[in-house]
GROMACS .gro file of C-alpha atoms in nm:
model
  223
    1GLY     CA    1   0.000   0.000   0.000
    2SER     CA    2   0.099   0.364  -0.021
    3VAL     CA    3   0.248   0.558   0.267
    4GLN     CA    4   0.186   0.932   0.269
    5LYS     CA    5   0.428   1.142   0.471
    6LYS     CA    6   0.388   1.502   0.566
    7GLY     CA    7   0.520   1.732   0.832
    8HIS     CA    8   0.811   1.600   1.028
    9SER     CA    9   1.168   1.568   0.920
   10ALA     CA   10   1.445   1.552   1.179
   11ARG     CA   11   1.547   1.896   1.302
   12ILE     CA   12   1.909   2.003   1.272
   13LEU     CA   13   2.095   1.962   1.599
   14SER     CA   14   2.307   2.239   1.745
   15PRO     CA   15   2.673   2.144   1.811
   16GLU     CA   16   2.593   2.123   2.186
   17GLU     CA   17   2.295   1.894   2.127
   18ALA     CA   18   2.494   1.671   1.892
   19GLU     CA   19   2.771   1.644   2.152
   20LYS     CA   20   2.520   1.557   2.428
   21LEU     CA   21   2.371   1.273   2.220
   22ALA     CA   22   2.713   1.147   2.115
   23LYS     CA   23   2.823   1.125   2.479
   24ASP     CA   24   2.506   0.952   2.597
   25GLN     CA   25   2.581   0.595   2.488
   26VAL     CA   26   2.548   0.402   2.817
   27LEU     CA   27   2.240   0.180   2.807
   28VAL     CA   28   2.014   0.091   3.098
   29SER     CA   29   2.107  -0.257   3.228
   30GLU     CA   30   1.944  -0.563   3.075
   31PHE     CA   31   1.791  -0.653   3.413
   32LYS     CA   32   1.621  -0.313   3.440
   33GLN     CA   33   1.511  -0.327   3.075
   34LEU     CA   34   1.338  -0.663   3.133
   35LYS     CA   35   1.174  -0.522   3.447
   36LEU     CA   36   1.044  -0.218   3.252
   37GLU     CA   37   0.897  -0.445   2.985
   38LYS     CA   38   0.732  -0.667   3.246
   39GLU     CA   39   0.590  -0.366   3.435
   40ALA     CA   40   0.490  -0.156   3.132
   41GLN     CA   41   0.117  -0.188   3.196
   42LYS     CA   42   0.155  -0.111   3.568
   43ASN     CA   43   0.363   0.200   3.490
   44TRP     CA   44   0.101   0.336   3.247
   45ASP     CA   45  -0.176   0.260   3.495
   46LEU     CA   46   0.013   0.454   3.764
   47PHE     CA   47   0.063   0.739   3.515
   48TYR     CA   48  -0.316   0.771   3.476
   49LYS     CA   49  -0.367   0.732   3.852
   50ARG     CA   50  -0.137   1.031   3.911
   51ASN     CA   51  -0.264   1.248   3.627
   52SER     CA   52  -0.626   1.128   3.592
   53THR     CA   53  -0.770   1.300   3.281
   54ASN     CA   54  -0.566   1.619   3.316
   55PHE     CA   55  -0.234   1.543   3.147
   56PHE     CA   56  -0.306   1.559   2.772
   57LYS     CA   57  -0.503   1.837   2.606
   58ASP     CA   58  -0.804   1.739   2.394
   59ARG     CA   59  -0.692   1.690   2.034
   60HIS     CA   60  -0.920   1.903   1.821
   61TRP     CA   61  -0.680   1.887   1.526
   62THR     CA   62  -0.739   1.535   1.398
   63THR     CA   63  -0.981   1.617   1.114
   64ARG     CA   64  -0.767   1.916   1.013
   65GLU     CA   65  -0.438   1.725   1.014
   66PHE     CA   66  -0.576   1.401   0.876
   67GLU     CA   67  -0.781   1.485   0.567
   68GLU     CA   68  -0.786   1.108   0.504
   69LEU     CA   69  -1.054   1.078   0.773
   70LYS     CA   70  -1.312   1.251   0.556
   71ALA     CA   71  -1.158   1.131   0.229
   72SER     CA   72  -1.210   0.769   0.333
   73ARG     CA   73  -1.587   0.816   0.283
   74GLU     CA   74  -1.723   0.701  -0.051
   75PHE     CA   75  -2.032   0.923  -0.011
   76ALA     CA   76  -2.111   1.226   0.208
   77ASP     CA   77  -2.310   1.074   0.497
   78GLN     CA   78  -2.140   0.736   0.504
   79LYS     CA   79  -2.099   0.600   0.856
   80LEU     CA   80  -1.731   0.539   0.925
   81THR     CA   81  -1.601   0.274   1.162
   82ILE     CA   82  -1.273   0.370   1.324
   83LEU     CA   83  -1.038   0.213   1.575
   84GLU     CA   84  -0.836   0.431   1.806
   85ALA     CA   85  -0.560   0.201   1.923
   86GLY     CA   86  -0.415   0.338   2.245
   87CYS     CA   87  -0.696   0.581   2.322
   88GLY     CA   88  -0.572   0.697   2.665
   89VAL     CA   89  -0.852   0.883   2.842
   90GLY     CA   90  -1.025   0.988   2.518
   91ASN     CA   91  -0.851   1.317   2.433
   92CYS     CA   92  -0.869   1.232   2.063
   93LEU     CA   93  -1.177   1.008   2.068
   94PHE     CA   94  -1.436   1.245   2.217
   95PRO     CA   95  -1.354   1.559   2.012
   96LEU     CA   96  -1.381   1.338   1.702
   97LEU     CA   97  -1.717   1.186   1.800
   98GLU     CA   98  -1.845   1.535   1.881
   99GLU     CA   99  -1.732   1.680   1.549
  100ASP     CA  100  -1.843   1.393   1.325
  101LEU     CA  101  -2.177   1.233   1.409
  102ASN     CA  102  -2.138   0.962   1.144
  103ILE     CA  103  -1.858   0.776   1.322
  104PHE     CA  104  -1.870   0.459   1.527
  105ALA     CA  105  -1.547   0.411   1.720
  106TYR     CA  106  -1.375   0.114   1.871
  107ALA     CA  107  -1.118   0.231   2.125
  108CYS     CA  108  -0.870   0.040   2.336
  109ASP     CA  109  -0.588   0.108   2.575
  110PHE     CA  110  -0.317  -0.083   2.761
  111SER     CA  111  -0.421   0.077   3.092
  112PRO     CA  112  -0.740  -0.053   3.261
  113ARG     CA  113  -0.760   0.278   3.449
  114ALA     CA  114  -0.758   0.480   3.124
  115VAL     CA  115  -1.042   0.262   2.989
  116GLU     CA  116  -1.247   0.331   3.303
  117TYR     CA  117  -1.195   0.708   3.257
  118VAL     CA  118  -1.327   0.678   2.900
  119LYS     CA  119  -1.636   0.491   3.021
  120LYS     CA  120  -1.707   0.762   3.282
  121HIS     CA  121  -1.678   1.048   3.028
  122ALA     CA  122  -1.998   1.249   2.979
  123LEU     CA  123  -1.993   1.184   2.603
  124TYR     CA  124  -1.941   0.808   2.632
  125SER     CA  125  -2.225   0.611   2.472
  126THR     CA  126  -2.224   0.243   2.381
  127GLU     CA  127  -2.427   0.334   2.071
  128ARG     CA  128  -2.134   0.534   1.935
  129CYS     CA  129  -1.828   0.361   2.075
  130LYS     CA  130  -1.700   0.040   2.226
  131VAL     CA  131  -1.399   0.069   2.455
  132PHE     CA  132  -1.195  -0.220   2.593
  133GLN     CA  133  -0.863  -0.294   2.758
  134CYS     CA  134  -0.603  -0.445   2.526
  135ASP     CA  135  -0.231  -0.515   2.501
  136LEU     CA  136  -0.189  -0.459   2.128
  137THR     CA  137   0.127  -0.673   2.120
  138LYS     CA  138  -0.052  -0.992   2.234
  139ASP     CA  139  -0.431  -0.957   2.280
  140ASP     CA  140  -0.614  -1.045   1.959
  141LEU     CA  141  -0.824  -0.749   1.840
  142LEU     CA  142  -1.059  -0.998   1.673
  143GLU     CA  143  -1.197  -1.080   2.019
  144ASN     CA  144  -1.362  -0.735   2.020
  145ILE     CA  145  -1.376  -0.624   1.656
  146PRO     CA  146  -1.494  -0.817   1.347
  147ALA     CA  147  -1.230  -0.894   1.083
  148ASP     CA  148  -1.200  -0.647   0.792
  149SER     CA  149  -1.457  -0.409   0.944
  150VAL     CA  150  -1.264  -0.087   1.021
  151ASP     CA  151  -1.228   0.205   0.777
  152VAL     CA  152  -0.957   0.397   0.966
  153VAL     CA  153  -0.715   0.299   1.243
  154MET     CA  154  -0.562   0.583   1.445
  155LEU     CA  155  -0.221   0.534   1.607
  156ILE     CA  156  -0.154   0.867   1.777
  157PHE     CA  157   0.149   0.875   2.009
  158VAL     CA  158   0.105   0.504   2.081
  159LEU     CA  159   0.366   0.303   1.893
  160SER     CA  160   0.648   0.501   2.060
  161ALA     CA  161   0.548   0.354   2.399
  162ILE     CA  162   0.598  -0.001   2.271
  163HIS     CA  163   0.929  -0.187   2.257
  164PRO     CA  164   1.069  -0.160   1.901
  165ASP     CA  165   1.098  -0.541   1.882
  166LYS     CA  166   0.720  -0.569   1.930
  167MET     CA  167   0.595  -0.290   1.704
  168HIS     CA  168   0.541  -0.530   1.413
  169LEU     CA  169   0.304  -0.736   1.633
  170VAL     CA  170   0.083  -0.428   1.680
  171LEU     CA  171   0.069  -0.369   1.304
  172LYS     CA  172  -0.016  -0.734   1.231
  173ASN     CA  173  -0.294  -0.716   1.491
  174ILE     CA  174  -0.439  -0.396   1.341
  175TYR     CA  175  -0.418  -0.538   0.990
  176LYS     CA  176  -0.667  -0.813   1.078
  177VAL     CA  177  -0.950  -0.568   1.155
  178LEU     CA  178  -0.878  -0.309   0.884
  179LYS     CA  179  -1.083  -0.328   0.563
  180PRO     CA  180  -0.867  -0.403   0.257
  181GLY     CA  181  -0.719  -0.086   0.107
  182LYS     CA  182  -0.814   0.137   0.401
  183CYS     CA  183  -0.573   0.348   0.606
  184VAL     CA  184  -0.379   0.379   0.931
  185LEU     CA  185  -0.327   0.737   1.054
  186PHE     CA  186   0.001   0.759   1.239
  187ARG     CA  187   0.154   1.043   1.436
  188ASP     CA  188   0.429   1.013   1.692
  189TYR     CA  189   0.755   1.148   1.832
  190GLY     CA  190   1.022   1.231   1.576
  191LEU     CA  191   1.398   1.195   1.592
  192TYR     CA  192   1.567   1.489   1.774
  193ASP     CA  193   1.239   1.628   1.908
  194HIS     CA  194   1.305   1.844   2.214
  195ALA     CA  195   1.149   1.569   2.427
  196MET     CA  196   1.432   1.337   2.318
  197LEU     CA  197   1.701   1.587   2.411
  198ARG     CA  198   1.557   1.643   2.758
  199PHE     CA  199   1.640   1.289   2.872
  200LYS     CA  200   1.914   1.279   3.132
  201SER     CA  201   2.212   1.047   3.106
  202GLY     CA  202   2.120   0.692   3.212
  203SER     CA  203   1.778   0.697   3.040
  204LYS     CA  204   1.878   0.531   2.714
  205LEU     CA  205   1.737   0.185   2.640
  206GLY     CA  206   1.853   0.152   2.279
  207GLU     CA  207   1.876   0.338   1.949
  208ASN     CA  208   1.626   0.630   1.975
  209PHE     CA  209   1.455   0.455   2.272
  210TYR     CA  210   1.441   0.605   2.623
  211VAL     CA  211   1.276   0.560   2.963
  212ARG     CA  212   1.113   0.845   3.157
  213GLN     CA  213   1.145   0.880   3.534
  214ASP     CA  214   0.801   0.725   3.583
  215GLY     CA  215   0.902   0.406   3.397
  216THR     CA  216   0.704   0.480   3.079
  217ARG     CA  217   0.909   0.456   2.761
  218SER     CA  218   0.935   0.651   2.440
  219TYR     CA  219   1.076   0.575   2.096
  220PHE     CA  220   1.167   0.853   1.850
  221PHE     CA  221   1.098   0.778   1.486
  222THR     CA  222   1.288   0.865   1.170
  223GLU     CA  223   1.070   0.918   0.863
   0.00000   0.00000   0.00000
């Protein structure tokens, strides 16, 4: 299929930034890396416990940034079925459902606590969305979504939180529920983003892969 790219290309590093990254080559120990992988769900659940629904701003830019959302309709009032994989507490989901009344959304997240926040949201309605807890790397999406039934899958700042060795498992999982020829909308952290340069020494897990102080992880993508 075709991949459309727009927006990000890696920013040019200043000499100081380049030197900082060049020096920061010591990786977190294998023991700690295995522990982080094992406790990934717990760390995200604790993140939502600390921040509840207040951390991320509502994303009102999805239809503006992703023209493919509307373009995926074959006629004006067609009902679209979407999957938001890694929905968090609904910062993208609810603005989208509010803006476009002809959408039914499946939504899932790694964190059981995040899923509960979505269910308690004032706009949550089982007629317009189905939300469930899911580890995209191992829980089969077909248990909650029919095969080949989704018009658009949204992966917004989700893949970066998954170990690079397991990212392909997420894509294989998504592929099973996506209608043939339909699209995945992907946005995530880019190489040399300021967020990458803010990591202190001792946070590096691998190439472009880092751990935050709270144990959640982030990968920074090249185009």
